[in-house]
Coordinates of C-alpha atoms in Angstrom, one line a residue:
X95 CA -9.8 103.3 8.6
X96 CA -9.4 102.1 12.2
X97 CA -8.9 98.6 10.9
X98 CA -6.3 99.6 8.4
X99 CA -4.5 101.6 11.1
X100 CA -4.5 98.6 13.3
X101 CA -2.9 96.4 10.7
X102 CA -0.2 99.0 9.9
X103 CA 0.6 99.4 13.6
X104 CA 0.8 95.6 14.0
X105 CA 3.2 95.3 11.1
X106 CA 5.5 98.0 12.5
X107 CA 5.6 96.4 15.9
X108 CA 6.4 92.9 14.4
X109 CA 9.1 94.5 12.3
X110 CA 10.7 96.1 15.4
X111 CA 10.5 92.9 17.3
X112 CA 12.0 90.9 14.5
X113 CA 14.9 93.5 14.1
X114 CA 15.5 93.3 17.9
X115 CA 15.7 89.6 17.8
X116 CA 18.2 89.7 14.9
X117 CA 20.4 92.1 16.9
X118 CA 20.3 89.9 19.9
X119 CA 21.3 86.8 17.9
X120 CA 25.2 86.5 18.0
X121 CA 26.6 84.8 15.0
X122 CA 30.0 83.2 15.8
X123 CA 32.3 82.1 13.1
X124 CA 33.0 78.4 12.9
X125 CA 36.2 77.4 14.7
X126 CA 39.0 76.2 12.3
X127 CA 39.8 72.6 12.5
X128 CA 43.1 71.8 14.2
X129 CA 46.0 71.1 11.8
X130 CA 47.9 67.8 11.7
X131 CA 50.8 69.4 13.6
X132 CA 48.5 70.7 16.3
X133 CA 46.8 67.3 16.7
X134 CA 50.1 65.5 17.1
X135 CA 51.4 68.1 19.5
X136 CA 48.4 67.7 21.8
X137 CA 48.5 63.8 21.5
X138 CA 45.2 63.8 19.6
X139 CA 46.4 60.8 17.5
X140 CA 42.9 59.7 16.5
X141 CA 42.2 63.0 14.6
X142 CA 45.8 63.0 13.3
X143 CA 45.2 59.6 11.7
X144 CA 41.9 60.8 10.2
X145 CA 43.6 63.9 8.7
X146 CA 46.3 61.7 7.2
X147 CA 43.8 59.3 5.7
X148 CA 41.9 62.2 4.1
X149 CA 45.1 63.6 2.7
X150 CA 46.0 60.1 1.3
X151 CA 42.7 59.9 -0.6
X152 CA 43.5 63.2 -2.4
X153 CA 47.2 62.6 -2.8
X154 CA 49.0 61.9 -6.0
X155 CA 51.2 60.2 -7.0
X156 CA 50.8 56.7 -5.4
X157 CA 54.1 57.0 -3.6
X158 CA 52.9 60.1 -1.8
X159 CA 49.7 58.3 -0.9
X160 CA 51.6 55.3 0.5
X161 CA 53.8 57.4 2.6
X162 CA 50.7 59.2 4.1
X163 CA 49.1 55.9 4.9
X164 CA 52.3 54.8 6.7
X165 CA 52.1 57.9 8.8
X166 CA 48.4 57.3 9.4
X167 CA 49.2 53.9 10.8
X168 CA 51.9 55.4 13.0
X169 CA 49.2 57.7 14.5
X170 CA 46.8 54.8 15.0
X171 CA 49.6 52.9 16.8
X172 CA 50.3 56.0 18.9
X173 CA 46.6 56.2 19.9
X174 CA 46.9 52.5 21.1
X175 CA 50.1 53.2 23.0
X176 CA 48.5 56.3 24.7
X177 CA 45.6 54.1 26.1
X178 CA 48.3 51.7 27.4
X179 CA 50.7 54.2 28.9
X180 CA 53.0 52.6 31.5
X181 CA 53.0 53.9 35.1
X182 CA 56.6 55.0 35.7
X183 CA 58.1 56.8 38.7
X184 CA 60.6 59.4 37.5
X185 CA 63.3 60.5 40.0
X186 CA 64.9 63.5 38.3
X187 CA 65.9 65.0 34.9
X188 CA 68.7 67.1 33.4
X189 CA 69.1 68.8 30.1
X190 CA 72.4 68.3 28.3
X191 CA 74.0 68.8 24.9
X192 CA 73.1 65.8 22.7
X193 CA 76.8 65.3 21.9
X194 CA 77.6 65.0 25.6
X195 CA 74.9 62.5 26.4
X196 CA 77.2 59.5 26.7
X197 CA 79.8 61.4 28.8
X198 CA 77.3 62.4 31.5
X199 CA 76.1 58.8 32.1
X200 CA 77.4 57.3 35.4
X201 CA 76.8 53.6 35.6
X202 CA 77.8 51.0 38.2
X203 CA 80.8 48.8 37.3
X204 CA 78.5 45.7 36.6
X205 CA 76.3 47.6 34.1
X206 CA 78.9 47.7 31.3
X207 CA 79.6 50.9 29.4
X208 CA 78.1 53.1 26.7
X209 CA 80.9 54.7 24.6
X210 CA 81.2 56.5 21.4
X211 CA 81.3 54.2 18.4
X212 CA 84.0 56.3 16.9
X213 CA 86.3 55.3 19.8
X214 CA 86.3 51.7 18.6
X215 CA 85.8 51.8 14.8
X216 CA 86.5 54.1 11.9
X217 CA 84.1 55.4 9.3
X218 CA 85.0 55.0 5.6
X219 CA 83.0 57.5 3.5
X220 CA 84.6 56.3 0.3
X221 CA 83.0 52.9 0.9
X222 CA 79.7 54.3 2.4
X223 CA 80.5 52.9 5.9
X224 CA 79.1 55.2 8.5
X225 CA 79.2 55.1 12.4
X226 CA 76.3 55.4 14.8
X227 CA 76.5 57.3 18.1
X228 CA 76.7 54.7 20.8
X229 CA 78.3 51.3 21.5
X230 CA 77.6 49.1 24.4
X231 CA 80.6 47.2 25.9
X232 CA 79.9 44.4 28.4
X233 CA 81.4 44.6 32.0
X234 CA 84.2 42.2 31.1
X235 CA 85.2 44.4 28.1
X236 CA 85.2 41.4 25.8
X237 CA 82.1 42.0 23.6
X238 CA 80.5 45.1 22.1
X239 CA 77.3 45.9 20.3
X240 CA 77.7 48.8 17.9
X241 CA 75.8 50.8 15.4
X242 CA 77.4 50.6 12.0
X243 CA 76.3 50.7 8.4
X244 CA 77.3 48.4 5.6
X245 CA 78.3 50.1 2.3
X246 CA 75.3 52.0 1.0
X247 CA 73.1 50.9 3.8
X248 CA 71.4 52.3 6.9
X249 CA 72.8 51.9 10.5
X250 CA 72.4 48.3 11.8
X251 CA 73.3 46.8 15.1
X252 CA 76.4 44.7 14.9
X253 CA 78.4 42.6 17.5
X254 CA 82.1 42.4 17.8
X255 CA 84.4 40.5 20.1
X256 CA 87.8 41.5 21.5
X257 CA 90.8 39.4 20.6
X258 CA 94.5 39.7 21.3
X259 CA 94.8 42.0 18.3
X260 CA 91.9 44.3 19.3
X261 CA 88.3 44.2 18.2
X262 CA 87.3 41.7 15.5
X263 CA 85.3 42.6 12.5
X264 CA 81.7 43.2 13.6
X265 CA 78.8 41.1 12.3
X266 CA 75.1 42.2 12.1
X267 CA 72.8 40.9 14.8
X268 CA 70.5 38.2 13.4
X269 CA 66.8 38.9 13.6
X270 CA 66.9 42.7 13.6
X271 CA 66.2 43.5 10.0
X272 CA 66.5 46.7 8.0
X273 CA 62.9 47.6 8.9
X274 CA 64.4 49.1 12.0
X275 CA 66.3 51.8 10.2
X276 CA 69.2 53.8 11.7
X277 CA 69.3 51.6 14.8
X278 CA 71.6 53.1 17.5
X279 CA 72.3 53.3 21.2
X280 CA 72.1 49.6 22.1
X281 CA 72.1 48.4 25.7
X282 CA 72.2 44.8 26.8
X283 CA 70.9 43.8 30.3
X284 CA 73.0 41.6 32.6
X285 CA 70.9 38.6 31.6
X286 CA 72.8 38.7 28.3
X287 CA 69.5 38.3 26.5
X288 CA 67.4 41.5 26.7
X289 CA 68.5 44.2 24.3
X290 CA 67.2 47.8 24.1
X291 CA 68.0 50.2 21.2
X292 CA 66.7 53.2 19.4
X293 CA 65.5 53.2 15.8
X294 CA 63.4 55.1 13.3
X295 CA 61.0 53.7 10.7
X296 CA 57.5 52.5 10.2
X297 CA 57.5 50.6 13.5
X298 CA 58.0 53.8 15.4
X299 CA 55.4 56.6 16.4
X300 CA 57.8 59.5 15.9
X301 CA 61.4 59.9 14.8
X302 CA 63.6 57.6 16.9
X303 CA 61.7 55.2 19.2
X304 CA 62.9 52.8 21.8
X305 CA 62.6 49.1 21.0
X306 CA 63.2 45.9 23.0
X307 CA 64.2 42.4 21.8
X308 CA 65.4 39.2 23.3
X309 CA 67.9 36.6 22.1
X310 CA 66.6 33.1 21.4
X311 CA 69.3 30.6 21.9
X312 CA 67.4 27.9 20.0
X313 CA 67.2 29.9 16.8
X314 CA 70.5 31.8 17.5
X315 CA 68.9 35.1 16.7
X316 CA 67.0 37.9 18.3
X317 CA 63.2 37.9 18.1
X318 CA 61.4 40.7 16.3
X319 CA 61.8 43.9 18.3
X320 CA 58.8 45.5 19.9
X321 CA 58.1 49.2 20.6
X322 CA 58.1 49.8 24.4
X323 CA 55.3 52.3 24.1
X324 CA 54.6 55.4 26.2
X325 CA 55.7 57.4 28.1
X326 CA 59.1 56.5 26.8
X327 CA 58.2 56.9 23.1
X328 CA 56.7 60.0 21.6
X329 CA 56.2 61.9 18.3
X330 CA 59.7 63.3 18.9
X331 CA 63.0 61.6 19.0
X332 CA 63.6 59.2 21.9
X333 CA 67.3 58.1 21.9
X334 CA 68.3 56.0 24.9
X335 CA 66.8 53.5 27.4
X336 CA 68.9 51.5 29.8
X337 CA 68.6 49.9 33.2
X338 CA 71.5 49.9 35.7
X339 CA 70.5 46.8 37.6
X340 CA 73.2 47.2 40.1
X341 CA 71.7 50.5 41.4
X342 CA 68.1 49.7 40.5
X343 CA 67.8 52.8 38.4
X344 CA 66.9 53.4 34.7
X345 CA 68.0 56.2 32.3
X346 CA 66.0 57.5 29.4
X347 CA 66.9 60.3 26.9
X348 CA 64.6 62.3 24.6
X349 CA 64.5 65.6 22.7
X350 CA 60.8 66.3 23.3
X351 CA 60.2 69.9 24.3
X352 CA 64.0 70.6 23.8
X353 CA 65.8 73.1 21.6
X354 CA 67.9 71.8 18.7
X355 CA 71.0 70.1 19.9
X356 CA 69.7 69.4 23.4
X357 CA 68.2 66.3 25.1
X358 CA 66.6 65.7 28.4
X359 CA 68.1 62.7 30.4
X360 CA 65.6 61.2 32.9
X361 CA 66.3 58.9 35.8
X362 CA 63.5 56.5 36.7
X363 CA 62.6 53.5 38.8
X364 CA 62.3 50.4 36.5
X365 CA 59.2 48.3 36.9
X366 CA 59.6 44.6 37.6
X367 CA 56.4 44.1 35.6
X368 CA 54.7 46.4 33.1
X369 CA 52.0 48.4 35.0
X370 CA 49.7 50.6 32.9
X371 CA 47.3 53.4 33.8
X372 CA 43.6 52.6 33.7
X373 CA 42.8 54.9 30.8
X374 CA 39.0 54.2 31.0
X375 CA 38.7 55.6 34.6
X376 CA 41.2 58.4 34.7
X377 CA 40.7 62.0 33.3
X378 CA 42.0 62.4 29.7
X379 CA 44.1 65.3 30.8
X380 CA 45.9 63.2 33.5
X381 CA 46.6 60.5 31.0
X382 CA 48.0 63.0 28.5
X383 CA 50.3 64.5 31.2
X384 CA 51.6 61.0 32.1
X385 CA 52.3 60.0 28.5
X386 CA 54.0 63.3 27.8
X387 CA 56.0 63.3 31.1
X388 CA 54.7 66.8 31.7
X389 CA 55.6 66.8 35.4
X390 CA 57.8 64.2 37.1
X391 CA 56.6 65.4 40.6
X392 CA 53.2 63.9 39.7
X393 CA 54.8 60.4 39.4
X394 CA 56.6 60.6 42.7
X395 CA 53.6 60.9 45.0
X396 CA 53.7 58.0 47.4
X397 CA 57.1 56.8 46.2
X398 CA 59.4 59.1 48.2
X399 CA 61.0 56.2 50.2
X400 CA 61.7 54.1 47.0
X401 CA 63.3 57.2 45.4
X402 CA 65.5 57.9 48.3
X403 CA 66.7 54.3 48.6
X404 CA 67.5 54.3 44.8
X405 CA 69.5 57.5 45.1
X406 CA 71.5 56.0 48.0
X407 CA 72.2 52.8 46.0
X408 CA 73.2 54.7 42.9
X409 CA 75.6 57.0 44.7
X410 CA 77.2 54.1 46.6
X411 CA 77.7 52.0 43.5
X412 CA 79.1 54.8 41.4
X413 CA 81.6 55.6 44.1
X414 CA 82.6 52.0 44.7
X415 CA 86.1 50.8 43.7
X416 CA 87.9 47.6 43.1
X417 CA 88.8 47.5 46.7
X418 CA 85.4 45.9 47.2
X419 CA 87.0 42.7 45.7
X420 CA 89.4 40.8 47.8
X421 CA 91.2 39.2 44.9
X422 CA 92.5 42.5 43.3
X423 CA 96.3 42.7 43.4
X424 CA 98.5 44.5 40.9
X425 CA 102.3 44.5 41.4
X426 CA 103.9 47.7 40.1
X427 CA 107.5 46.9 41.3
X428 CA 109.3 45.4 44.3
X429 CA 108.2 48.3 46.5
X430 CA 104.6 49.0 45.3
X431 CA 101.6 46.7 45.2
X432 CA 98.1 48.2 44.4
X433 CA 95.1 46.6 46.0
X434 CA 92.8 49.5 45.3
X435 CA 92.1 51.8 42.3
X436 CA 92.9 54.7 44.6
X437 CA 96.5 53.3 44.9
X438 CA 97.2 54.4 41.3
X439 CA 98.3 58.0 41.1
X440 CA 97.9 58.3 37.3
X441 CA 94.3 58.6 36.0
X442 CA 95.1 56.7 32.8
X443 CA 96.8 53.9 34.7
X444 CA 93.8 53.7 37.0
X445 CA 91.4 53.3 34.0
X446 CA 93.6 50.6 32.4
X447 CA 93.9 48.8 35.7
X448 CA 90.1 48.4 35.8
X449 CA 90.1 46.9 32.3
X450 CA 93.0 44.6 33.4
X451 CA 91.0 43.4 36.4
X452 CA 88.0 42.6 34.3
X453 CA 90.2 40.7 31.9
X454 CA 91.5 38.7 34.8
X455 CA 88.0 37.8 35.8
X456 CA 87.2 36.6 32.3
X457 CA 90.4 34.5 32.3
X458 CA 89.3 32.9 35.6
X459 CA 86.0 32.0 34.0
X460 CA 87.6 30.5 31.0
X461 CA 90.0 28.5 33.2
X462 CA 87.1 27.1 35.3
X463 CA 85.2 26.1 32.1
X464 CA 88.3 24.4 30.7
X465 CA 88.8 22.4 33.9
X466 CA 85.2 21.2 33.9
X467 CA 85.3 20.4 30.2
X468 CA 88.5 18.4 30.7
X469 CA 86.9 16.3 33.3
X470 CA 83.9 15.6 31.1
X471 CA 86.1 14.9 28.1
X472 CA 88.0 12.3 30.1
X473 CA 84.8 10.3 30.5
X474 CA 83.1 11.0 27.2
X475 CA 85.3 11.9 24.3
X476 CA 83.2 13.8 21.7
X477 CA 84.3 15.9 18.7
X478 CA 82.2 18.8 20.0
X479 CA 84.0 18.8 23.4
X480 CA 87.4 18.6 21.6
X481 CA 86.5 21.6 19.4
X482 CA 85.4 23.6 22.5
X483 CA 88.6 22.7 24.4
X484 CA 90.8 23.8 21.4
X485 CA 88.8 27.1 21.2
X486 CA 89.2 27.7 25.0
X487 CA 92.9 27.0 24.8
X488 CA 93.2 29.7 22.1
X489 CA 91.2 32.2 24.0
X490 CA 93.1 31.6 27.2
X491 CA 96.4 32.0 25.4
X492 CA 95.2 35.2 23.8
X493 CA 94.0 36.6 27.2
X494 CA 97.3 35.8 28.9
X495 CA 99.2 37.6 26.2
X496 CA 96.8 40.5 26.4
X497 CA 97.1 40.7 30.2
X498 CA 101.0 40.7 30.0
X499 CA 101.0 43.5 27.5
X500 CA 98.4 45.5 29.4
X501 CA 100.3 45.1 32.7
X502 CA 103.5 46.4 31.1
X503 CA 101.6 49.4 29.7
X504 CA 100.1 50.2 33.1
X505 CA 103.4 50.0 34.9
X506 CA 105.0 52.3 32.3
X507 CA 102.2 54.9 32.6
X508 CA 102.2 54.8 36.4
X509 CA 105.9 54.8 37.0
X510 CA 107.0 57.2 34.4

């Protein structure tokens, strides 16, 4: 009896202890896996690529599978860009309406201009010809690179030259194929070779990305454009990248973290050589903040002097006028001669006078080239030289006519 009582008591005690242990054990539900959107938002591109591959395996039809695989490759490319994020010093930023982006840019006179494509060309919906947003015009106002579409096609970068009768018919840039869809917002550096632009397509990591290409004079076409990577490109739309070499300042526009219809325009210090973060030695969170441009103050530490100097240069160049050039002289009449933009009282006349001056500079360049070519032609008469001389004579005559008509228009506006 005692033995039986002992076993019963032992069973009760074990049961109580087992129940107590079960009550102490906390069963937590498994955390849900992050969605594709969440992975992309947090720059977890590796997991985003894995999710897309899993979706592609289950997808039907084949076209859907192929599109998912394209997106997966984008995420794999983004993961590579993240680990090679460029170290960039950002000066400041401002949020503006997307439609006003071009109007708020203030570049030095030697940087050329970015203007609305609609100010130069006309769309033709009946023929399927559409216009992009931005057109780059060189400092001499003689050449432009625009975003235009051929009938039924996507936006392509095309070049056009100014003649006596206005802008000639644009021609597509050789070497930039239709892979770079909806190409827009071109900007050519002062070297006349390096071209930046925005485009969307399989070569990007988000919507619009920034690409760079260079003109090869031997092949007479641009080399295949390359994505400039992070922090400038992102899963969102990155629209504009340019470097004002006169002021030593760059500009970059993106709609990341912005409401619909808004863009953030950043000012930064361009690197002379690409300098990337050491992703292997820095905390992951710090790398993510740098790639996302989470805080521009983080990038400024230790660069305060460079930033101040850049700000001074930018302000001085933007406020400079033609009075800085000793050879500027515009005769309005027997009593008034303008040697400075400020001498013009009419704003429109002042703007036209700047264009007139740049055309005068180009005429001087053409004339010098003609003189040198005439000397060479006197010693060695070749057909190539003869053709170039004939072309120069035509261009010089056109410019002279243009300048005469422009001068008449400026006088009429200023003296009315």
